[in-house]
Tab-separated table of N, CA and C in Angstrom:
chain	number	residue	atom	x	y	z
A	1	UNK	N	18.588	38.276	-118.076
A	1	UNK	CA	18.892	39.116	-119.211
A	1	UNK	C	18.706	38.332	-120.497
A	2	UNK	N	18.220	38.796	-121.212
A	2	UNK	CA	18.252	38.581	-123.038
A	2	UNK	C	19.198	38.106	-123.305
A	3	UNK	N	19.696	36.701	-123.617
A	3	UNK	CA	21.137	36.431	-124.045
A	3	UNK	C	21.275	36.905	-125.825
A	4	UNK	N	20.069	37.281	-126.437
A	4	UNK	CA	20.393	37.591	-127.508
A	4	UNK	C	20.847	39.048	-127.615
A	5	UNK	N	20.407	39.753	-126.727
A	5	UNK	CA	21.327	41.231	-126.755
A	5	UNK	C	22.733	41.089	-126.803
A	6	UNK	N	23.305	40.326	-126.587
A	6	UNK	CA	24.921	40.382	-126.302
A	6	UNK	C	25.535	39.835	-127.280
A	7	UNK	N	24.743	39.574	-128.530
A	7	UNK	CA	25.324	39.964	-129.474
A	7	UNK	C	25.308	41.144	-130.101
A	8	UNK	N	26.268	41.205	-130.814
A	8	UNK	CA	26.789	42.713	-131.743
A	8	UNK	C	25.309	43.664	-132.563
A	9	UNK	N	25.072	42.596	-133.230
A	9	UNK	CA	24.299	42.817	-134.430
A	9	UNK	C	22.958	43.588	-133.879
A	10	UNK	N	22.080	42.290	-132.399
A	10	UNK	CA	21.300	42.680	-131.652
A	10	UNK	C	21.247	43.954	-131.365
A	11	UNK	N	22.230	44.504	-130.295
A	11	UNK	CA	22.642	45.323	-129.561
A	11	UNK	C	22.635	46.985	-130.356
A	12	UNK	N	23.019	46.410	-131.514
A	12	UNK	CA	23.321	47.649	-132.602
A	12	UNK	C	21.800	47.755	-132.709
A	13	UNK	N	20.784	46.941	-133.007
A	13	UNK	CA	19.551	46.913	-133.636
A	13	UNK	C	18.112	47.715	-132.506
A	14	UNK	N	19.133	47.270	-131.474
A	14	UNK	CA	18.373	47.444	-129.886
A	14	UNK	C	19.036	49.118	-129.560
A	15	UNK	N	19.849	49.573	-129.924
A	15	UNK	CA	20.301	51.111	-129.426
A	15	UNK	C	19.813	51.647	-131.024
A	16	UNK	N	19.182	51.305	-131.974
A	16	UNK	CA	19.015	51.594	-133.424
A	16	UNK	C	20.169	52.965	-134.320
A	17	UNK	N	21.328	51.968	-133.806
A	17	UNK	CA	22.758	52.628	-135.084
A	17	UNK	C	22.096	52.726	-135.853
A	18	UNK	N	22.983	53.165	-136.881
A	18	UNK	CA	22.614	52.616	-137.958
A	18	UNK	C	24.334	54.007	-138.917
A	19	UNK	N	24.509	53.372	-139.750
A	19	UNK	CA	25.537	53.822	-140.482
A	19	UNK	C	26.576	55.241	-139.967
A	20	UNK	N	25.268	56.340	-140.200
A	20	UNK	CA	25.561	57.912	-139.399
A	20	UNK	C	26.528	57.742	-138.084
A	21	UNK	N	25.352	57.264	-137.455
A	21	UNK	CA	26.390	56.876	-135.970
A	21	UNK	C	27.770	56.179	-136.111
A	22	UNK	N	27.502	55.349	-136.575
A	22	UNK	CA	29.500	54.812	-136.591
A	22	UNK	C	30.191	55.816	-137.616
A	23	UNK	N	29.701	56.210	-138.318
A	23	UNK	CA	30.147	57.353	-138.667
A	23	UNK	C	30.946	58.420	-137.355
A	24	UNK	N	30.130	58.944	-136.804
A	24	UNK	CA	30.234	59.958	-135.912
A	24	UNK	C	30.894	58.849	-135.004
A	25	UNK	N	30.569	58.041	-134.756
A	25	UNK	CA	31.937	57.266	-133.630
A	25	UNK	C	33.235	57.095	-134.173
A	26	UNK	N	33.163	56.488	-135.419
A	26	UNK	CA	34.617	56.993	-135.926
A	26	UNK	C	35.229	58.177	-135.518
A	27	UNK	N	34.709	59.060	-135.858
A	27	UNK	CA	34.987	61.111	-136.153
A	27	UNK	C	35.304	61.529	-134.659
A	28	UNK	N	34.631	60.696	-133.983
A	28	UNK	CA	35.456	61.486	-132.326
A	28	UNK	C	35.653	60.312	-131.035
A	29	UNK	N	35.918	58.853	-131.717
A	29	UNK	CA	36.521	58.112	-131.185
A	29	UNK	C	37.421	58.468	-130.151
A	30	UNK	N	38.620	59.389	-130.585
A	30	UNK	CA	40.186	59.714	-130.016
A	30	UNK	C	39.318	60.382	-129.077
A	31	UNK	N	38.011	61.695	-129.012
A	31	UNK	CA	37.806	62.557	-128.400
A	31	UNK	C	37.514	62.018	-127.002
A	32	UNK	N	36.504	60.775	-127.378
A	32	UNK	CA	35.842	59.709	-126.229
A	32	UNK	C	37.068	59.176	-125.445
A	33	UNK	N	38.260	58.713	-126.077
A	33	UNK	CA	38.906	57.907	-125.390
A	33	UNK	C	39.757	59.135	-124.689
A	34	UNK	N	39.830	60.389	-124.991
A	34	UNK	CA	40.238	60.818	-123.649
A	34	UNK	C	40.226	61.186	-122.402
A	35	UNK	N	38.491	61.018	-122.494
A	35	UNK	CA	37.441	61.764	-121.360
A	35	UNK	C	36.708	61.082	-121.268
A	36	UNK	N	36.904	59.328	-121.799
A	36	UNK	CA	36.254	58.062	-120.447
A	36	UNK	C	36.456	58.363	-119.665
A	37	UNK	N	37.279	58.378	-118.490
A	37	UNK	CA	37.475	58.102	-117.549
A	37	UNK	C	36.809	59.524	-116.850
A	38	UNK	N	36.601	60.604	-117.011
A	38	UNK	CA	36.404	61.783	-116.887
A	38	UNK	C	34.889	61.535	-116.676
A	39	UNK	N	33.802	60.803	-117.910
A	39	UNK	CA	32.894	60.515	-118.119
A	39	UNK	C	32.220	59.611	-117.073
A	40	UNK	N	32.867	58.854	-116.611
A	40	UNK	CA	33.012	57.717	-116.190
A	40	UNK	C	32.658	58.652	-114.602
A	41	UNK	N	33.709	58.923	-114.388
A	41	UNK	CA	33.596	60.084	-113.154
A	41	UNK	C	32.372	60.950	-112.612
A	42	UNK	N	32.259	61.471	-113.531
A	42	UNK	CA	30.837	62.489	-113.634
A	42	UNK	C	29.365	61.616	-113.649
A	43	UNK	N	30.001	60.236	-114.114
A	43	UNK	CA	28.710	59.528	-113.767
A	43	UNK	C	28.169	59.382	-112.261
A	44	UNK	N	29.679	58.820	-111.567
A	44	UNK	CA	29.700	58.370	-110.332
A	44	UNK	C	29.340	59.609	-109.149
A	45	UNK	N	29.607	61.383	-109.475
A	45	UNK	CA	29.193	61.627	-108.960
A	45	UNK	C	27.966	62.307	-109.211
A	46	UNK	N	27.363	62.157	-110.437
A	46	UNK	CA	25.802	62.623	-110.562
A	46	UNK	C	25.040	61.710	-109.591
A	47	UNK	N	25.399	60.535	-109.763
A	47	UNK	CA	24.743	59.320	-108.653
A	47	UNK	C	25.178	59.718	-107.244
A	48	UNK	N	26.020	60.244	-106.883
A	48	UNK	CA	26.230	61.018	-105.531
A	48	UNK	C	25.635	61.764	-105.166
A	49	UNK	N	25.507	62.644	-105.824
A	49	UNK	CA	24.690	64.241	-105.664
A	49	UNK	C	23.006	63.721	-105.205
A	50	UNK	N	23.239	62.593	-105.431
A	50	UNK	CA	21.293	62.316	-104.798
A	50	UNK	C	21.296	61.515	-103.808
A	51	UNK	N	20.491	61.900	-102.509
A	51	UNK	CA	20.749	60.893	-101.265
A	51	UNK	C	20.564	59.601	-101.882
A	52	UNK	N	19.739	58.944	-102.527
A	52	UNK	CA	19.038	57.784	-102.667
A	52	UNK	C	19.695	56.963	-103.706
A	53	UNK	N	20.440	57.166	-104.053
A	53	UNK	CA	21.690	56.473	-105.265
A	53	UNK	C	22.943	56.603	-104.505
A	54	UNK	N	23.016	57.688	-103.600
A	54	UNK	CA	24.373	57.947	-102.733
A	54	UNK	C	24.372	57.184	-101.512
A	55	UNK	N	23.038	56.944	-100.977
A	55	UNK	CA	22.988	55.641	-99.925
A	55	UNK	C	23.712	54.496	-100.146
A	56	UNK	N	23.491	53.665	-101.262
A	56	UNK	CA	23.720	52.419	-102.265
A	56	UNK	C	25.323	52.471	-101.970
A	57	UNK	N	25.783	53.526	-101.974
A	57	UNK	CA	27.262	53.230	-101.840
A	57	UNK	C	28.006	54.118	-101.032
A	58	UNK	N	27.443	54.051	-99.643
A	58	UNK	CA	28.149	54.749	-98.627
A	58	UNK	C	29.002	53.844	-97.723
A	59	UNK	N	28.651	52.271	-97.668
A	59	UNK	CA	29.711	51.886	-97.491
A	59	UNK	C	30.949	51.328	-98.159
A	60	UNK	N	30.936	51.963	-99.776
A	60	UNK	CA	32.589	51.532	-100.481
A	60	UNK	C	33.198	52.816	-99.624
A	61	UNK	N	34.648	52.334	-99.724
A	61	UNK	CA	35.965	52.891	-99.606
A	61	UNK	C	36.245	53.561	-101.115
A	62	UNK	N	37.164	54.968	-100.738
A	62	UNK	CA	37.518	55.672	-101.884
A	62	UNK	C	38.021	54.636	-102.742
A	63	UNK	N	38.710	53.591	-102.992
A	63	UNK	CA	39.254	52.461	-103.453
A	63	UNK	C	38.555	51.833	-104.514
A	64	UNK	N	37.773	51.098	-103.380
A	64	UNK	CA	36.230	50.819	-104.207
A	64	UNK	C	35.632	51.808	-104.939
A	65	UNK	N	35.426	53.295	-104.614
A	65	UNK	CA	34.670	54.076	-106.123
A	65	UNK	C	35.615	54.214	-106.962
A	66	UNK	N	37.039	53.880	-106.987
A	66	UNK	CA	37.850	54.408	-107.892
A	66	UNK	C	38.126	53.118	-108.943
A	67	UNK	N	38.015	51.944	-108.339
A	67	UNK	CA	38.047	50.723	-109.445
A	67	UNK	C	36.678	50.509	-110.251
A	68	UNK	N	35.306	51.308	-109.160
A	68	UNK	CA	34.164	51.331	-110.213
A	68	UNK	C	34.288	52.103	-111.342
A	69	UNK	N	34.995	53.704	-111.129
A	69	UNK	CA	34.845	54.346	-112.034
A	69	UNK	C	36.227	53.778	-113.169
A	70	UNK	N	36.955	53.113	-113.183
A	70	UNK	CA	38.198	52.731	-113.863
A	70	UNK	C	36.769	51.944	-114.866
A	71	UNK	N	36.404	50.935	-114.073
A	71	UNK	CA	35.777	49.841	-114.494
A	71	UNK	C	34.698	50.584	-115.088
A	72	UNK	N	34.089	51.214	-115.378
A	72	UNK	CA	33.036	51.875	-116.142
A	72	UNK	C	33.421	52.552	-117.244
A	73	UNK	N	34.902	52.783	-117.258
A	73	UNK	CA	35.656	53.918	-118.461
A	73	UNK	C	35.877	52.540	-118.953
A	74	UNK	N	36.645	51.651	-118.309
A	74	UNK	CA	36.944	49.936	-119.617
A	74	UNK	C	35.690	49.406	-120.089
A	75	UNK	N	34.585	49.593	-119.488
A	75	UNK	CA	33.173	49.495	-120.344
A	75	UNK	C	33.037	50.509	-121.122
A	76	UNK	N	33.042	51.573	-121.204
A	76	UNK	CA	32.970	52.333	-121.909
A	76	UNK	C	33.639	51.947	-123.783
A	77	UNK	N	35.026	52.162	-123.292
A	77	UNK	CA	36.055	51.540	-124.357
A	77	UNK	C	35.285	50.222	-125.010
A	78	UNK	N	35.165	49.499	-123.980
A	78	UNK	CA	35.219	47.965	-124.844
A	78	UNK	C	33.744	47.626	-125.581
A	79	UNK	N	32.684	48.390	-124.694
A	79	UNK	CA	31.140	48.472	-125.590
A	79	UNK	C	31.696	49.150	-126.986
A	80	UNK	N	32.063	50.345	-127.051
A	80	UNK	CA	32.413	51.112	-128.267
A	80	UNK	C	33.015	50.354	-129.207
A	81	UNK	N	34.433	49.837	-128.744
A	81	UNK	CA	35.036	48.941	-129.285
A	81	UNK	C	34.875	47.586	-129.729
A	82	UNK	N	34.442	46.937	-129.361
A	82	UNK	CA	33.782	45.522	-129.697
A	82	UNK	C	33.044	45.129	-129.831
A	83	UNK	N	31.613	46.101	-129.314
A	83	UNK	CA	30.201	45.076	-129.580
A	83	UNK	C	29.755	46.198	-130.407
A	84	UNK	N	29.956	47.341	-130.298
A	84	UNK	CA	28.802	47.711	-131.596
A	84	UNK	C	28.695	47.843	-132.697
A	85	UNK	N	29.973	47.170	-133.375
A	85	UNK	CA	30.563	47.630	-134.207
A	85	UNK	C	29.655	46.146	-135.329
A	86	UNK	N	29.187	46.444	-136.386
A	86	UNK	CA	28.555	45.868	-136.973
A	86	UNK	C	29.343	44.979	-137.727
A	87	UNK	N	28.411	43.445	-138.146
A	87	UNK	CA	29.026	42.419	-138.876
A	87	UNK	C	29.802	42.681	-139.936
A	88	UNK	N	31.041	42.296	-139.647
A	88	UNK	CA	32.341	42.991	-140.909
A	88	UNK	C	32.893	43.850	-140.696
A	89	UNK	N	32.498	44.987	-140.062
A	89	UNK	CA	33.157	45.901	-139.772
A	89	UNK	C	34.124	45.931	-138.275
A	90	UNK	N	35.490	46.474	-138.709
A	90	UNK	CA	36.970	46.895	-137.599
A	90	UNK	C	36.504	47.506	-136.940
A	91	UNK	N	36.812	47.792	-135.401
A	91	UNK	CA	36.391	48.216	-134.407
A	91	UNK	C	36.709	49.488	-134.618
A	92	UNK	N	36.437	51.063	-133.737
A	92	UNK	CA	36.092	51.819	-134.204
A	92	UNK	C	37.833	52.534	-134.078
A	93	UNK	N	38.309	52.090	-133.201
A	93	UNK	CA	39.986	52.522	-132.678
A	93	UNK	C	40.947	52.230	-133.272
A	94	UNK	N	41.907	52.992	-133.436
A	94	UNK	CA	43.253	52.100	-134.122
A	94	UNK	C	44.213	51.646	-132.956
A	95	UNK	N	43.806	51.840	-131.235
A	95	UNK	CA	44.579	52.711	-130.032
A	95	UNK	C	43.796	51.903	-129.096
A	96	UNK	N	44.811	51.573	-128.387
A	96	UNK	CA	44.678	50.442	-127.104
A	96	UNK	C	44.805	51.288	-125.771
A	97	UNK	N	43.272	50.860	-125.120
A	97	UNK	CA	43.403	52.226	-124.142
A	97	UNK	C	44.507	51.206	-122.683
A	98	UNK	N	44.565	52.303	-121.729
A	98	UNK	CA	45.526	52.037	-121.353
A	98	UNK	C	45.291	52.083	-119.374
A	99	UNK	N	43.961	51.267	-119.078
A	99	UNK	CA	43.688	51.245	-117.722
A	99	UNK	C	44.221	50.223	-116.956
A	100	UNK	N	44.226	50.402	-115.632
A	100	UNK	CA	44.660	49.379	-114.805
A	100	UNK	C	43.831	49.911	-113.538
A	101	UNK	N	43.630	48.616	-113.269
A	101	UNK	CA	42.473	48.431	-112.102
A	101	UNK	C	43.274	48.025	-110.894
């Protein structure tokens, strides 16, 4: 991987933010953080719904898909929250989400 993507600035430059967007991430921040995990969900089973992505993980335990999908809503949060948020600028939350794995 690109170690320069994983910075902020990169990353912002590489998905091409630009002002509007954190804009609009501000404006429905609260909306996102209630329907990560929801999001997060619907990922795991769009990837179900197809034999060939649903193979890949027929042998986790309900357990195992449930700490992936936890773990994909705390990515969720923490990309939003910490890396895209441009040089100088407070992260987009005032609100500490609240998962446990």
């Amino acid at each position: 991987m690109n170690s320069s993507l994983k910075r902020p600035d990169s990353l912002v430059s590489f998905l091409g933010l630009d002002s509007e967007d954190f804009t609009l991430l501000d404006q429905y921040w609260g909306l996102f953080a209630q329907s990560a995990e929801q999001l997060a969900r619907d990922f795991y089973n769009y990837l179900f719904s197809h034999p060939a992505t649903a193979a890949a993980f027929r042998n986790f335990s309900e357990a195992q898909i449930e700490a992936l999908v936890q773990r994909q809503a705390e990515h969720g949060y923490g990309l939003l929250n910490n890396q895209l948020n441009p040089p100088g600028r407070l992260p987009c939350s005032n609100w500490v989400p609240s998962i446990t794995i």
